């Protein structure tokens, strides 16, 4: 049987392709434009930032703001380390808790299952600011204010619901026949989960780990501002806020500090992107 191979490739007409690529270009422009502008601001001398007419491309641009920022912001490296440490610990704790929970929600029918899943969605509807006062009273009664613990635990609590939903959806796509075959061979629930489900769910777990790390890295400001006042425990957002918020804002140095600050998250995404892509596409072909 012969068939036209080009028909499978050239599914779109030329004007449809132009529309698709134009839409993608427009979307990327809106998404990337603030980052491009922020990076160019970090390269500009301070005198050019408010010049008229405004120059988009920096004249005599340099990385001087990056060098000056390290000197101007004391403890900047410590702030980055704190943010990375808090995000990493929060990610590990979330994975330990949600992997078995997601499997239970995906495979077992039990009383209150739907209500619990609905409650998880309801938790995500609340902003962390709504619960700051009761959380502060709880942390103070436990005596853990001004510690890493006070910033990690609330972050974990707000990250767990979305992580369970994401991983549960992935695990529900794993064929049940694989587990049934293991049960026929005499394997128990725990053995089947550890030797059959976990290897198959690794791409999905990687996706959850990456999204959780990014979420933990991004949500540190409000919890750290409320539950910590010690410099040695400050994450990056609070460190920058404490310095740039008390005097004139030096915008090129602030942009330079912001780009250096997001570097750890970008490095994690860069090295784990193949797991992210495989995890997002694996569920579509099961």
mmCIF file of N, CA and C in Angstrom, residues 218-263:
data_model
loop_
_atom_site.group_PDB
_atom_site.id
_atom_site.type_symbol
_atom_site.label_atom_id
_atom_site.label_comp_id
_atom_site.label_asym_id
_atom_site.label_seq_id
_atom_site.Cartn_x
_atom_site.Cartn_y
_atom_site.Cartn_z
ATOM 1 N N UNK A 218 9.858 30.879 44.614
ATOM 2 C CA UNK A 218 9.139 32.119 44.329
ATOM 3 C C UNK A 218 8.286 32.619 45.483
ATOM 4 N N UNK A 219 7.938 31.761 46.429
ATOM 5 C CA UNK A 219 6.987 32.152 47.475
ATOM 6 C C UNK A 219 7.648 32.505 48.805
ATOM 7 N N UNK A 220 8.961 32.706 48.807
ATOM 8 C CA UNK A 220 9.669 32.868 50.076
ATOM 9 C C UNK A 220 9.470 34.239 50.712
ATOM 10 N N UNK A 221 9.084 35.231 49.945
ATOM 11 C CA UNK A 221 9.065 36.601 50.456
ATOM 12 C C UNK A 221 8.105 36.768 51.631
ATOM 13 N N UNK A 222 6.863 36.386 51.432
ATOM 14 C CA UNK A 222 5.838 36.679 52.439
ATOM 15 C C UNK A 222 6.075 35.921 53.738
ATOM 16 N N UNK A 223 6.529 34.660 53.651
ATOM 17 C CA UNK A 223 6.776 33.880 54.867
ATOM 18 C C UNK A 223 8.032 34.355 55.584
ATOM 19 N N UNK A 224 9.066 34.662 54.814
ATOM 20 C CA UNK A 224 10.310 35.125 55.437
ATOM 21 C C UNK A 224 10.128 36.501 56.072
ATOM 22 N N UNK A 225 9.326 37.357 55.439
ATOM 23 C CA UNK A 225 9.088 38.688 55.987
ATOM 24 C C UNK A 225 8.346 38.619 57.318
ATOM 25 N N UNK A 226 7.492 37.613 57.474
ATOM 26 C CA UNK A 226 6.662 37.500 58.678
ATOM 27 C C UNK A 226 7.330 36.687 59.774
ATOM 28 N N UNK A 227 8.017 35.616 59.414
ATOM 29 C CA UNK A 227 8.491 34.664 60.413
ATOM 30 C C UNK A 227 9.982 34.760 60.707
ATOM 31 N N UNK A 228 10.694 35.674 60.074
ATOM 32 C CA UNK A 228 12.138 35.739 60.292
ATOM 33 C C UNK A 228 12.603 37.191 60.342
ATOM 34 N N UNK A 229 13.495 37.482 61.259
ATOM 35 C CA UNK A 229 14.088 38.815 61.346
ATOM 36 C C UNK A 229 15.606 38.759 61.452
ATOM 37 N N UNK A 230 16.172 37.571 61.343
ATOM 38 C CA UNK A 230 17.620 37.411 61.450
ATOM 39 C C UNK A 230 18.254 37.398 60.061
ATOM 40 N N UNK A 231 19.319 38.151 59.926
ATOM 41 C CA UNK A 231 19.984 38.293 58.639
ATOM 42 C C UNK A 231 20.524 36.970 58.123
ATOM 43 N N UNK A 232 21.035 36.128 59.017
ATOM 44 C CA UNK A 232 21.663 34.880 58.570
ATOM 45 C C UNK A 232 20.678 33.890 57.970
ATOM 46 N N UNK A 233 19.377 34.086 58.212
ATOM 47 C CA UNK A 233 18.372 33.183 57.652
ATOM 48 C C UNK A 233 17.582 33.818 56.508
ATOM 49 N N UNK A 234 17.899 35.034 56.137
ATOM 50 C CA UNK A 234 17.134 35.729 55.113
ATOM 51 C C UNK A 234 17.307 35.087 53.746
ATOM 52 N N UNK A 235 16.217 34.782 53.028
ATOM 53 C CA UNK A 235 16.334 34.377 51.631
ATOM 54 C C UNK A 235 16.546 35.590 50.746
ATOM 55 N N UNK A 236 16.761 35.347 49.484
ATOM 56 C CA UNK A 236 17.122 36.422 48.560
ATOM 57 C C UNK A 236 16.086 37.541 48.481
ATOM 58 N N UNK A 237 14.780 37.262 48.324
ATOM 59 C CA UNK A 237 13.827 38.374 48.198
ATOM 60 C C UNK A 237 13.855 39.336 49.379
ATOM 61 N N UNK A 238 13.960 38.806 50.594
ATOM 62 C CA UNK A 238 13.990 39.666 51.774
ATOM 63 C C UNK A 238 15.315 40.410 51.856
ATOM 64 N N UNK A 239 16.399 39.747 51.481
ATOM 65 C CA UNK A 239 17.698 40.418 51.498
ATOM 66 C C UNK A 239 17.724 41.623 50.583
ATOM 67 N N UNK A 240 17.180 41.467 49.379
ATOM 68 C CA UNK A 240 17.123 42.597 48.447
ATOM 69 C C UNK A 240 16.162 43.674 48.945
ATOM 70 N N UNK A 241 15.038 43.240 49.481
ATOM 71 C CA UNK A 241 14.053 44.200 49.992
ATOM 72 C C UNK A 241 14.628 45.005 51.155
ATOM 73 N N UNK A 242 15.356 44.321 52.026
ATOM 74 C CA UNK A 242 15.915 45.004 53.193
ATOM 75 C C UNK A 242 16.946 46.042 52.786
ATOM 76 N N UNK A 243 17.686 45.769 51.707
ATOM 77 C CA UNK A 243 18.723 46.717 51.289
ATOM 78 C C UNK A 243 18.157 47.816 50.395
ATOM 79 N N UNK A 244 17.497 47.427 49.311
ATOM 80 C CA UNK A 244 17.034 48.424 48.344
ATOM 81 C C UNK A 244 15.787 49.161 48.824
ATOM 82 N N UNK A 245 15.105 48.618 49.817
ATOM 83 C CA UNK A 245 13.889 49.279 50.267
ATOM 84 C C UNK A 245 14.136 50.386 51.281
ATOM 85 N N UNK A 246 15.346 50.542 51.758
ATOM 86 C CA UNK A 246 15.622 51.526 52.805
ATOM 87 C C UNK A 246 16.375 52.746 52.300
ATOM 88 N N UNK A 247 16.631 52.808 51.007
ATOM 89 C CA UNK A 247 17.325 53.948 50.454
ATOM 90 C C UNK A 247 16.908 54.111 49.003
ATOM 91 N N UNK A 248 17.547 54.999 48.320
ATOM 92 C CA UNK A 248 17.212 55.217 46.921
ATOM 93 C C UNK A 248 17.432 53.926 46.130
ATOM 94 N N UNK A 249 16.464 53.601 45.283
ATOM 95 C CA UNK A 249 16.553 52.362 44.506
ATOM 96 C C UNK A 249 17.506 52.577 43.332
ATOM 97 N N UNK A 250 18.548 51.788 43.304
ATOM 98 C CA UNK A 250 19.505 51.829 42.192
ATOM 99 C C UNK A 250 19.077 50.733 41.225
ATOM 100 N N UNK A 251 18.355 51.112 40.196
ATOM 101 C CA UNK A 251 17.631 50.141 39.383
ATOM 102 C C UNK A 251 18.543 49.192 38.629
ATOM 103 N N UNK A 252 19.659 49.660 38.112
ATOM 104 C CA UNK A 252 20.522 48.740 37.366
ATOM 105 C C UNK A 252 21.129 47.684 38.285
ATOM 106 N N UNK A 253 21.471 48.065 39.521
ATOM 107 C CA UNK A 253 21.984 47.086 40.467
ATOM 108 C C UNK A 253 20.875 46.138 40.930
ATOM 109 N N UNK A 254 19.665 46.665 41.076
ATOM 110 C CA UNK A 254 18.541 45.812 41.475
ATOM 111 C C UNK A 254 18.245 44.767 40.411
ATOM 112 N N UNK A 255 18.273 45.175 39.143
ATOM 113 C CA UNK A 255 18.050 44.219 38.063
ATOM 114 C C UNK A 255 19.183 43.200 38.001
ATOM 115 N N UNK A 256 20.407 43.653 38.214
ATOM 116 C CA UNK A 256 21.541 42.728 38.214
ATOM 117 C C UNK A 256 21.404 41.708 39.340
ATOM 118 N N UNK A 257 21.016 42.189 40.524
ATOM 119 C CA UNK A 257 20.831 41.270 41.650
ATOM 120 C C UNK A 257 19.698 40.294 41.382
ATOM 121 N N UNK A 258 18.639 40.754 40.721
ATOM 122 C CA UNK A 258 17.511 39.873 40.422
ATOM 123 C C UNK A 258 17.921 38.760 39.469
ATOM 124 N N UNK A 259 18.689 39.098 38.442
ATOM 125 C CA UNK A 259 19.094 38.066 37.483
ATOM 126 C C UNK A 259 20.084 37.088 38.096
ATOM 127 N N UNK A 260 20.973 37.576 38.947
ATOM 128 C CA UNK A 260 21.875 36.657 39.646
ATOM 129 C C UNK A 260 21.082 35.784 40.606
ATOM 130 N N UNK A 261 20.046 36.350 41.217
ATOM 131 C CA UNK A 261 19.259 35.607 42.180
ATOM 132 C C UNK A 261 18.463 34.472 41.580
ATOM 133 N N UNK A 262 17.973 34.654 40.350
ATOM 134 C CA UNK A 262 17.192 33.583 39.718
ATOM 135 C C UNK A 262 18.081 32.561 39.020
ATOM 136 N N UNK A 263 19.389 32.798 39.033
ATOM 137 C CA UNK A 263 20.300 31.869 38.364
ATOM 138 C C UNK A 263 20.204 30.443 38.891
#
